[in-house]
Amino acid sequence: MPTVAPYGSWVSPVTADAVADGGHPVSDAGFVGTDVWWLEARPAEGGRYAVRRAGTDGPQDVLAAPWNSRTRVHEYGGGAWTATPDGVLIFAEFTDQRLYRVDEPGGRPVPLTPDPPDPGAWRYAELQILRPGEIWCVRERHADDGAIRRDIAVVPIDGSAADDESAIRSVVAGSHFLAAPRLAPDGGRLAWIAWEHPQMPWDGTELRVADLGPDGTCGPSRTLLGSRTESVLQPEWADDATLWALSDRSGYWNVHRVPVDGAAADVVGALDEEIGGPMWTLGSRWYLPLDDGRLVVGRTSGTDTLSSLDPASGRYEDIDLHGATAVTLFAVADDRLLLSSAGAHTPTGLRMIGLASGNSTVVRLNAETVPDPAYQPAARQMTFSGAGGREVHAVVYPPRNPDYVAPDGELPPFIAWVHGGPTAQTVPRLTDAIVYWTSRGIGVIDVNYGGSTGYGREYRDRLLGQWGVVDVEDTVAAITGLADAGLADPARLTIEGGSAGGWTVLAALTTTDVFACGVSHFGVAELVEFVKETHDFESRYIDGLIGPLPEAAALYAERAPLNHVDGLSCPVLLLQGLDDPIVPPAQAERFRDAMVVKGIPHAYRAYEGESHGFRRRETVVDALESALSFYGQILGFEPPGVPVLPLWRP
């Protein structure tokens, strides 16, 4: 018989140690010859990223410790490694941001780019070998005066540029941001994506093409598709005269056929679903061309569907995902498709699907262990009515633990999870981080507030000029909708989020009385100093989310949670990496200091060596246990086996 115990006090087999020890997120996978290589986070190794491959006795390091394959271009990076077909690894090392070559798995890295004048000042991302002996990449250079210059560059693989920057060839420049360099099959043209401040890549980009001259640099470029209000992503060559690309000109990212002679582009397989997403990391792919002319695409409308698209007919044929509802595409070779997939009862991981057979094989899961099905919550997608009757989408994970039941009449506490971005999306998924809460009797509602991707441009653009308003209203509508339906205790509603989600946490706590408390992970607290302190990629993001300066200065002050601490009446936990270049520690510290003045109970946990997102084992454990103790103290339950978090009280 299950034990009767209050929600929140249930004993769970999923501990913070288990979450930290079991998790090793897998990303950026590819085929190297006939092998599969991937990038894997290693929390127990200081949070480094290792390039690994499948071996006869399990995964093997291609890049040995302590080397760390992670690039800081745009700070979010992407495409931090590539390899030759015969297995020579090229990677960007996190500590100095130089490129290195590893000639055999586990071998000693050899530098390929010069040592910059300041550590990390010269950066490289979206690494590709488009011609033998050459590494094509997006290069980012930071000058002493703060100026940042980017170009598409070619680094020789033989190491001749290690002490001679002039050996690196600049192929094309002239735009503040560049991405997705693609060389035509005959080698005579280059296509790429470009955009300028204040646009973000989901706001407006341009697909450009130029002829390559005898010196290997681009001549004058032509814009084939896109504008300041049309987002174009991921060009791929169909043949020497035609490109595929994604455009949201219809209101949804769809595949387009783009002639390079300047003729009009046409949509292929038009549908009111997204084939595309926010390009936070370079090298992202949402479709892959097949040898037979078809395209494999991941399309989404709340959840993901994997399909093959026949460009001739515009017809889609769905591919069985074996229970997965989220897909990230990596590579295809012959009929082998490499992707990451996840679902409400499907653990996230790297898988290979045989396009002919339909069989799915696990290459590497994101965690060593999978939560016992008896403890997995029954994820449920729900839609709520927000302000003005607008739809608000969310995924609900109710408490579940076969060993416990709550006392009669007790409703569970719920955490409203607010994703970052704010241009991002959440889908049903099975993770230890969710089961950690639900198996203790604490529900989670993961909210796709207005501004999220996955529902078309109109849904994404709801946040333009309304950051701190629509995101707060939608999150409140979702969690109070749960309470109104009798699924959550209205007196024990909480809110938690990171980065832009942390902004929404602080804004909701200072402008509403819905929540009993909240947890902000490296959240934005004010805007005037933030736009000065943050990194270049997002330094003009607020122009669209709030408005440009100086015209919107009054609105910056009005929206900032820091300026509304007088409206705060509940405790707050702040979690912050001290090396965060995106949301610097000063943001959390200003909010902490304001809470001291106001006399608000709170805690501030600052982590040395952590950046934007926590990667080290000890940090993951402390952050989870601190949040659980915090919730217990505020919501009135005693979580067993967790250190008590000291709270500052007046």
XYZ file of C-alpha atoms in Angstrom:
650
model
C 0.000 0.000 0.000
C 1.296 3.483 -0.831
C 2.284 5.690 2.070
C 0.101 8.717 2.746
C 2.323 11.812 2.843
C 2.019 15.482 1.841
C 2.995 16.525 -1.647
C 6.636 17.601 -1.719
C 7.712 15.259 1.080
C 7.748 12.071 -0.981
C 11.009 10.139 -1.169
C 12.244 9.814 -4.741
C 14.773 7.468 -6.315
C 15.859 10.376 -8.556
C 18.318 12.366 -6.465
C 20.251 15.476 -7.410
C 23.388 13.326 -7.474
C 21.671 10.940 -9.886
C 20.660 13.821 -12.158
C 24.207 15.214 -12.192
C 25.994 11.867 -12.473
C 23.687 10.378 -15.058
C 23.434 13.349 -17.396
C 25.803 13.879 -20.317
C 23.929 15.796 -23.049
C 24.804 14.685 -26.558
C 24.815 17.082 -29.535
C 26.505 17.985 -32.839
C 26.734 14.439 -34.192
C 28.015 13.413 -37.588
C 29.318 10.592 -39.741
C 33.093 10.252 -39.986
C 33.700 7.612 -42.606
C 31.377 4.831 -41.503
C 31.620 5.799 -37.813
C 29.388 8.068 -35.742
C 31.046 10.852 -33.750
C 29.345 13.318 -31.435
C 29.888 16.082 -28.883
C 29.153 15.122 -25.275
C 29.029 17.268 -22.139
C 30.927 15.763 -19.213
C 29.703 17.291 -15.912
C 32.046 15.091 -13.860
C 35.016 16.403 -15.864
C 34.498 20.069 -15.052
C 31.728 20.447 -17.616
C 34.034 20.024 -20.614
C 32.724 18.951 -24.028
C 34.363 15.823 -25.407
C 34.234 14.588 -28.984
C 33.402 10.890 -28.728
C 32.666 7.901 -30.950
C 31.043 4.511 -30.588
C 33.452 1.706 -29.685
C 33.162 -2.025 -29.211
C 33.116 -1.594 -25.418
C 31.063 1.610 -25.314
C 31.751 5.250 -26.123
C 35.369 6.286 -26.584
C 36.957 9.721 -26.358
C 38.327 11.041 -29.615
C 39.243 14.224 -27.758
C 40.855 13.300 -24.461
C 40.620 15.270 -21.212
C 41.190 18.050 -20.359
C 40.567 19.380 -23.881
C 37.191 21.074 -24.296
C 35.521 21.422 -27.719
C 33.396 24.529 -27.327
C 33.348 27.749 -29.322
C 32.317 31.190 -28.090
C 31.272 32.727 -31.418
C 28.038 34.599 -30.568
C 28.749 33.116 -27.059
C 26.304 30.307 -27.912
C 28.696 28.733 -30.389
C 27.812 25.781 -32.583
C 29.804 23.665 -35.000
C 32.785 23.381 -32.639
C 34.213 20.313 -34.380
C 34.520 18.647 -37.764
C 36.585 15.802 -39.161
C 38.090 14.533 -42.382
C 36.628 11.328 -43.820
C 39.687 9.403 -42.596
C 39.216 10.534 -39.001
C 41.373 13.637 -38.448
C 39.576 15.783 -35.861
C 39.458 19.583 -36.033
C 38.035 21.385 -33.000
C 37.779 24.752 -31.254
C 39.312 24.674 -27.768
C 37.280 26.557 -25.166
C 40.106 28.013 -23.087
C 41.899 29.918 -25.859
C 39.382 29.532 -28.735
C 42.109 28.386 -31.139
C 41.518 25.631 -33.669
C 43.442 22.390 -33.194
C 43.970 19.189 -35.154
C 44.030 15.691 -33.658
C 45.484 13.138 -36.073
C 44.311 10.028 -34.232
C 41.750 9.426 -31.465
C 43.155 10.422 -28.099
C 46.185 12.058 -29.715
C 47.800 15.322 -28.738
C 46.167 18.367 -30.373
C 48.254 20.468 -32.767
C 47.347 24.200 -33.091
C 46.081 25.430 -36.456
C 45.361 29.100 -35.704
C 47.499 31.780 -34.038
C 47.538 32.488 -30.353
C 45.393 35.659 -30.063
C 46.669 38.779 -28.310
C 44.060 38.243 -25.600
C 42.790 34.749 -24.692
C 39.630 34.000 -26.649
C 39.791 37.161 -28.787
C 39.831 35.211 -32.082
C 37.058 32.644 -32.385
C 35.877 30.100 -34.973
C 32.575 28.242 -35.372
C 30.477 26.199 -37.812
C 33.595 24.284 -38.850
C 33.298 22.478 -42.199
C 35.698 20.806 -44.586
C 34.279 21.961 -47.915
C 37.522 21.359 -49.839
C 40.402 18.982 -49.039
C 42.956 20.596 -46.764
C 40.710 23.545 -45.859
C 38.534 24.306 -42.844
C 35.720 26.731 -43.726
C 34.249 28.554 -40.765
C 32.615 31.648 -39.322
C 35.385 33.709 -37.722
C 34.843 36.319 -34.995
C 37.593 38.736 -33.939
C 37.431 40.987 -30.882
C 39.650 44.081 -31.006
C 41.111 45.939 -28.035
C 38.705 48.830 -28.618
C 35.689 46.494 -28.287
C 34.961 46.316 -32.021
C 33.884 42.900 -33.300
C 34.413 41.763 -36.879
C 33.113 38.604 -38.459
C 33.791 36.907 -41.752
C 33.671 33.553 -43.474
C 37.238 32.343 -43.463
C 39.337 29.374 -44.559
C 41.979 27.899 -42.248
C 44.594 25.537 -43.708
C 44.536 22.119 -42.099
C 48.320 21.687 -42.372
C 49.034 24.062 -39.467
C 50.680 26.767 -41.572
C 48.463 29.426 -39.964
C 49.397 28.490 -36.398
C 51.993 31.284 -36.294
C 50.893 33.280 -39.325
C 47.441 34.828 -39.350
C 47.916 35.912 -42.974
C 47.664 32.241 -43.965
C 43.968 32.374 -43.028
C 41.950 33.452 -46.073
C 38.981 35.767 -45.601
C 36.415 34.631 -48.172
C 33.619 37.115 -47.526
C 32.872 39.829 -44.965
C 30.866 43.046 -44.911
C 28.001 41.914 -42.661
C 27.882 42.075 -38.892
C 26.620 38.481 -38.723
C 27.210 35.594 -41.116
C 26.244 31.934 -41.008
C 25.802 28.733 -43.008
C 28.522 28.976 -45.700
C 27.714 26.463 -48.458
C 29.939 25.774 -51.463
C 28.257 24.928 -54.784
C 28.900 21.410 -56.147
C 31.181 22.781 -58.889
C 33.049 24.935 -56.358
C 32.339 28.128 -58.276
C 29.883 29.859 -55.938
C 29.347 30.340 -52.237
C 25.969 30.808 -50.533
C 25.522 32.060 -46.968
C 23.139 33.799 -44.564
C 23.751 37.397 -43.411
C 22.021 39.870 -41.128
C 22.620 43.082 -39.227
C 21.781 44.661 -35.898
C 19.117 45.051 -34.559
C 17.666 41.934 -36.230
C 17.974 38.530 -34.647
C 18.175 35.611 -37.092
C 14.502 34.754 -36.507
C 13.509 38.370 -37.288
C 15.143 38.975 -40.643
C 18.075 37.548 -42.597
C 19.231 37.433 -46.218
C 20.342 34.532 -48.392
C 23.303 35.721 -50.419
C 25.378 34.145 -53.173
C 28.605 35.187 -54.873
C 31.069 33.817 -57.387
C 34.405 32.636 -56.056
C 37.393 34.179 -57.787
C 40.737 32.546 -58.628
C 42.130 33.775 -55.297
C 39.426 31.875 -53.401
C 37.534 34.976 -52.259
C 34.040 36.116 -53.129
C 33.191 38.723 -55.710
C 30.122 40.989 -55.415
C 27.197 39.235 -53.729
C 23.526 39.064 -54.678
C 20.625 38.740 -52.267
C 18.333 35.936 -53.424
C 15.826 35.789 -50.592
C 15.007 37.468 -47.293
C 14.799 40.929 -45.782
C 14.703 42.712 -42.434
C 11.269 41.152 -41.854
C 11.735 37.733 -43.481
C 13.836 35.071 -41.793
C 15.772 32.779 -44.131
C 17.734 29.821 -42.779
C 19.924 26.911 -43.889
C 20.769 27.151 -47.578
C 21.713 23.867 -49.248
C 22.664 23.384 -52.892
C 20.245 21.284 -54.949
C 22.539 21.653 -57.990
C 24.887 24.303 -59.354
C 21.971 26.542 -60.325
C 19.495 26.009 -57.482
C 19.434 26.264 -53.700
C 17.079 24.966 -51.068
C 16.415 27.332 -48.167
C 13.906 27.902 -45.383
C 11.826 31.091 -45.343
C 8.998 32.253 -43.092
C 7.508 34.668 -45.651
C 4.196 32.728 -45.457
C 4.071 33.020 -41.665
C 5.762 29.626 -41.202
C 9.292 28.470 -42.009
C 8.856 26.278 -45.094
C 11.224 24.877 -47.711
C 11.773 27.080 -50.776
C 13.416 26.390 -54.114
C 15.708 29.333 -54.945
C 17.196 29.784 -58.431
C 20.572 31.513 -58.307
C 19.874 33.402 -61.548
C 17.570 35.759 -59.649
C 14.252 34.191 -60.653
C 11.565 34.144 -57.983
C 11.784 31.547 -55.239
C 8.858 29.174 -54.823
C 7.644 27.297 -51.773
C 7.852 23.498 -51.786
C 5.210 21.554 -49.869
C 3.550 24.579 -48.258
C 1.984 23.905 -44.873
C 1.041 25.794 -41.706
C 3.780 24.127 -39.692
C 7.344 25.125 -38.945
C 10.338 23.597 -40.714
C 12.876 25.767 -38.968
C 13.559 27.346 -35.619
C 15.555 29.973 -33.753
C 19.210 29.867 -34.822
C 20.761 30.274 -31.400
C 23.665 28.039 -32.384
C 25.516 28.015 -35.674
C 25.295 24.877 -37.771
C 21.659 24.119 -36.920
C 19.796 22.015 -39.480
C 16.075 21.425 -39.914
C 16.192 19.404 -43.129
C 18.707 17.167 -44.912
C 18.904 16.480 -48.675
C 18.910 12.824 -49.746
C 20.748 11.359 -52.728
C 17.450 10.577 -54.486
C 16.372 14.244 -54.462
C 14.005 14.052 -51.511
C 14.480 16.026 -48.296
C 14.196 14.696 -44.756
C 12.513 17.402 -42.684
C 11.559 17.927 -39.073
C 8.310 19.859 -38.951
C 6.607 21.121 -35.846
C 3.268 22.374 -34.625
C 3.530 21.941 -30.885
C 5.319 18.608 -31.325
C 7.700 17.412 -34.018
C 7.013 15.113 -36.948
C 9.757 13.571 -39.075
C 8.946 13.341 -42.780
C 10.440 12.907 -46.204
C 9.455 15.639 -48.660
C 9.268 14.984 -52.391
C 10.040 18.387 -53.990
C 8.475 17.343 -57.289
C 5.022 16.705 -55.792
C 5.267 18.681 -52.553
C 4.044 15.619 -50.665
C 5.211 14.567 -47.217
C 5.595 10.980 -46.068
C 5.901 10.600 -42.308
C 8.699 8.536 -40.766
C 8.034 6.584 -37.571
C 9.722 8.244 -34.593
C 8.942 5.377 -32.237
C 7.213 7.542 -29.643
C 9.418 10.621 -29.918
C 7.852 14.080 -30.160
C 11.027 16.198 -30.451
C 13.655 15.916 -33.183
C 17.000 17.534 -33.949
C 18.562 16.545 -37.268
C 22.319 16.046 -37.628
C 23.400 14.106 -40.704
C 22.461 11.524 -43.305
C 24.629 8.983 -45.123
C 23.073 6.643 -47.683
C 19.864 5.609 -45.891
C 21.210 6.171 -42.365
C 19.712 9.198 -40.617
C 21.411 10.536 -37.503
C 19.262 12.578 -35.130
C 18.480 13.373 -31.528
C 14.965 12.488 -30.444
C 12.897 12.542 -27.272
C 9.340 12.153 -26.063
C 7.177 12.053 -22.965
C 8.262 8.448 -22.371
C 11.233 8.359 -24.747
C 14.537 9.419 -23.189
C 16.503 12.050 -25.077
C 19.360 10.629 -27.040
C 21.288 10.195 -30.257
C 19.651 7.655 -32.553
C 20.122 6.273 -36.027
C 17.095 5.548 -38.206
C 17.261 3.355 -41.272
C 15.207 5.209 -43.862
C 14.581 2.018 -45.838
C 13.815 -0.285 -42.912
C 12.380 2.263 -40.471
C 14.408 0.684 -37.673
C 15.671 2.959 -34.897
C 18.915 2.260 -33.009
C 20.173 4.072 -29.920
C 23.699 5.393 -30.368
C 24.016 7.300 -27.078
C 21.365 8.480 -24.628
C 21.723 11.777 -22.768
C 21.711 9.949 -19.439
C 23.149 6.682 -18.161
C 19.889 5.677 -16.531
C 16.259 6.168 -17.490
C 13.671 6.871 -14.775
C 11.584 3.854 -13.865
C 8.323 4.045 -15.870
C 6.395 3.804 -12.601
C 7.763 7.232 -11.642
C 7.389 8.914 -15.009
C 4.690 11.588 -15.101
C 1.880 11.368 -17.629
C 2.751 14.420 -19.748
C -0.251 16.227 -21.144
C -0.343 19.049 -23.679
C -2.878 21.694 -22.701
C -4.025 24.992 -24.180
C -5.251 27.828 -21.977
C -7.051 31.075 -22.677
C -4.806 34.060 -22.088
C -5.370 37.811 -22.091
C -7.595 38.907 -24.953
C -8.579 35.296 -25.554
C -5.228 34.356 -27.112
C -4.164 30.714 -26.927
C -1.356 29.735 -24.546
C 0.248 26.335 -25.065
C 1.893 24.322 -22.289
C 3.009 20.833 -21.292
C 1.776 19.616 -17.897
C 3.631 17.035 -15.812
C 1.543 16.066 -12.747
C 3.085 14.439 -9.664
C 3.598 10.687 -9.801
C 5.205 8.253 -7.366
C 3.820 4.704 -6.914
C 5.039 4.624 -3.305
C 2.977 7.610 -2.114
C -0.419 9.240 -2.173
C -1.336 12.642 -0.809
C -3.816 13.107 2.018
C -7.436 13.355 0.928
C -8.314 16.802 -0.349
C -4.747 18.037 -0.752
C -3.844 19.582 -4.113
C -0.230 19.544 -5.337
C 2.122 22.505 -5.566
C 3.136 23.349 -9.125
C 6.170 25.034 -10.676
C 5.643 27.096 -13.819
C 8.764 26.539 -15.886
C 9.581 29.487 -18.154
C 11.963 28.628 -20.976
C 14.783 30.915 -22.017
C 15.302 32.712 -25.252
C 12.644 34.056 -25.033
C 12.573 32.742 -28.608
C 12.528 29.005 -27.873
C 10.096 26.107 -27.498
C 9.369 23.282 -25.104
C 7.813 19.929 -26.028
C 6.849 16.803 -24.045
C 10.043 15.086 -22.943
C 11.327 12.611 -20.409
C 14.216 13.890 -18.295
C 15.564 13.264 -14.816
C 15.228 17.004 -14.205
C 11.434 16.732 -14.549
C 11.060 13.437 -12.686
C 13.174 14.919 -9.872
C 10.222 17.194 -9.090
C 7.187 15.124 -10.053
C 8.334 12.040 -8.134
C 8.460 14.207 -5.000
C 4.877 15.325 -5.420
C 5.584 18.646 -7.126
C 3.975 19.242 -10.515
C 5.593 21.067 -13.408
C 3.901 23.090 -16.151
C 6.251 24.004 -18.997
C 4.836 27.066 -20.747
C 5.170 28.075 -24.403
C 4.210 31.689 -23.820
C 3.726 34.188 -26.655
C 7.121 34.673 -28.284
C 7.850 30.940 -28.399
C 8.702 29.220 -31.644
C 6.931 26.197 -33.070
C 3.563 27.857 -33.755
C 4.338 30.244 -36.606
C 5.510 33.828 -36.926
C 2.379 35.455 -35.512
C 2.750 33.519 -32.247
C 6.478 34.311 -32.173
C 5.912 38.013 -32.828
C 3.424 38.429 -29.971
C 6.338 39.365 -27.745
C 7.609 42.198 -29.955
C 7.479 45.309 -27.806
C 5.745 43.296 -25.081
C 8.533 41.513 -23.201
C 7.662 41.542 -19.517
C 3.951 41.759 -20.364
C 2.812 38.964 -22.694
C 5.232 36.384 -21.258
C 4.028 37.173 -17.732
C 0.343 37.196 -18.722
C 0.619 33.885 -20.568
C 2.521 32.138 -17.775
C -0.002 33.365 -15.226
C -2.894 32.260 -17.466
C -1.452 28.760 -17.800
C -0.759 28.071 -14.138
C -3.936 29.709 -12.830
C -5.806 27.721 -15.457
C -4.439 24.586 -13.820
C -5.583 25.799 -10.421
C -9.014 26.735 -11.752
C -9.328 23.208 -13.144
C -8.658 21.765 -9.679
C -5.277 20.328 -10.674
C -2.999 22.589 -8.605
C -3.083 24.247 -5.183
C -3.662 27.968 -5.863
C -1.814 28.861 -2.663
C 1.316 26.930 -3.700
C 2.061 28.073 -7.226
C 5.697 28.867 -7.987
C 7.683 30.006 -11.004
C 11.183 29.133 -12.221
C 13.231 29.981 -15.296
C 16.642 30.865 -16.645
C 18.073 33.757 -18.662
C 15.094 35.358 -20.452
C 12.955 32.961 -18.422
C 14.558 34.402 -15.299
C 13.445 37.860 -16.441
C 9.882 36.556 -16.681
C 10.202 35.048 -13.190
C 11.283 38.364 -11.683
C 8.728 40.337 -13.686
C 5.899 38.011 -12.623
C 6.911 38.136 -8.958
C 7.118 41.930 -8.886
C 3.919 42.669 -10.841
C 1.482 39.907 -9.799
C 0.457 38.184 -6.581
C -0.111 34.756 -8.130
C 3.058 33.040 -6.952
C 4.172 31.976 -3.491
C 7.853 32.241 -4.472
C 10.179 31.987 -7.454
C 13.598 30.812 -8.619
C 15.607 32.797 -11.161
C 18.572 31.155 -12.902
C 20.870 33.902 -14.265
C 17.851 36.073 -15.034
C 17.801 39.598 -16.428
C 16.738 42.076 -13.735
C 16.995 45.442 -15.516
C 17.690 46.671 -19.019
C 19.703 49.890 -19.195
C 22.883 48.345 -17.792
C 22.089 44.938 -19.317
C 22.344 46.194 -22.903
C 25.724 47.711 -22.016
C 27.012 44.606 -20.235
C 25.728 41.764 -22.391
C 27.485 40.313 -25.442
C 27.244 41.570 -29.004
C 24.892 38.937 -30.439
C 22.038 39.959 -28.135
C 23.023 43.565 -27.494
C 20.232 44.859 -29.762
C 17.735 42.056 -29.056
C 15.894 44.380 -26.684
C 15.202 46.785 -29.587
C 12.552 44.340 -30.758
C 11.429 42.997 -27.387
C 10.979 46.431 -25.780
C 12.104 49.200 -28.148
C 15.264 51.017 -29.275
C 17.230 53.444 -27.150
C 16.982 56.321 -26.461
C 13.362 56.429 -27.657
C 12.245 53.618 -25.335
C 14.271 54.638 -22.256
C 11.145 55.230 -20.171
C 9.785 51.833 -21.162
C 13.078 50.164 -20.172
C 12.663 51.605 -16.698
C 8.971 50.758 -16.529
C 9.431 47.089 -17.458
C 12.516 46.342 -15.355
C 11.730 44.031 -12.399
C 14.484 45.787 -10.431
C 12.390 48.958 -10.443
C 9.359 47.136 -9.032
C 10.853 45.396 -6.020
C 8.440 47.435 -3.904
C 5.721 45.233 -5.427
C 7.516 42.046 -4.379
C 6.049 40.284 -1.376
C 7.362 36.702 -1.653
C 10.784 35.047 -1.295
C 13.161 34.616 -4.242
C 16.088 32.288 -4.905
C 18.765 33.601 -7.293
C 21.175 31.158 -8.974
C 24.057 32.699 -10.924
C 27.261 31.704 -12.735
C 30.050 34.142 -11.955
C 31.619 33.811 -15.429
C 28.412 34.513 -17.339
C 29.080 36.907 -20.276
C 25.450 36.922 -21.429
C 23.657 37.813 -18.184
C 26.505 39.037 -15.955
C 26.364 38.491 -12.173
C 25.670 42.195 -11.644
C 22.078 41.553 -12.750
C 21.393 39.085 -9.912
C 23.405 41.103 -7.422
C 21.446 44.295 -8.072
C 18.208 42.415 -7.489
C 19.618 40.795 -4.333
C 20.657 44.181 -2.962
C 17.202 45.603 -3.665
C 15.609 42.707 -1.766
C 17.844 43.445 1.220
C 16.652 47.048 1.224
C 13.023 45.920 0.949
C 13.492 43.203 3.593
C 12.455 40.287 1.350
C 13.625 36.805 2.420
C 15.891 35.389 -0.249
C 18.988 33.363 -1.074
C 21.739 34.002 -3.618
C 23.864 31.082 -4.828
C 26.827 32.151 -6.969
C 28.982 29.575 -8.752
C 32.643 30.054 -9.639
C 33.622 28.820 -13.092
C 30.046 28.633 -14.370
C 28.814 30.551 -17.376
C 25.367 30.821 -18.978
C 23.913 27.457 -17.989
C 25.350 25.141 -15.348
C 27.704 22.413 -16.549
C 29.681 21.207 -13.537
C 28.469 18.282 -11.469
C 28.734 20.062 -8.122
C 26.797 23.061 -9.444
C 23.966 20.932 -10.823
C 23.616 19.170 -7.461
C 23.705 22.359 -5.412
C 21.239 24.192 -7.658
C 18.677 21.361 -7.547
C 18.944 20.794 -3.797
C 18.899 24.522 -3.054
C 15.697 24.945 -5.059
C 14.038 21.939 -3.386
C 14.924 23.164 0.099
C 13.743 26.655 -0.825
C 10.382 25.396 -2.069
C 9.952 23.245 1.031
C 10.568 26.146 3.390
C 8.153 28.434 1.563
C 5.424 25.960 0.630
C 5.329 24.122 3.937
C 6.760 20.658 3.356
C 9.967 18.966 4.476
C 11.969 17.396 1.646
C 13.893 14.451 3.108
C 17.632 14.109 2.676
C 18.277 17.626 1.382
C 20.486 20.225 3.125
C 18.553 23.208 4.416
C 19.217 26.294 2.309
C 19.974 29.314 4.517
C 17.647 32.202 3.708
C 18.487 35.828 4.359
C 15.773 37.322 6.519
C 15.467 40.855 7.879
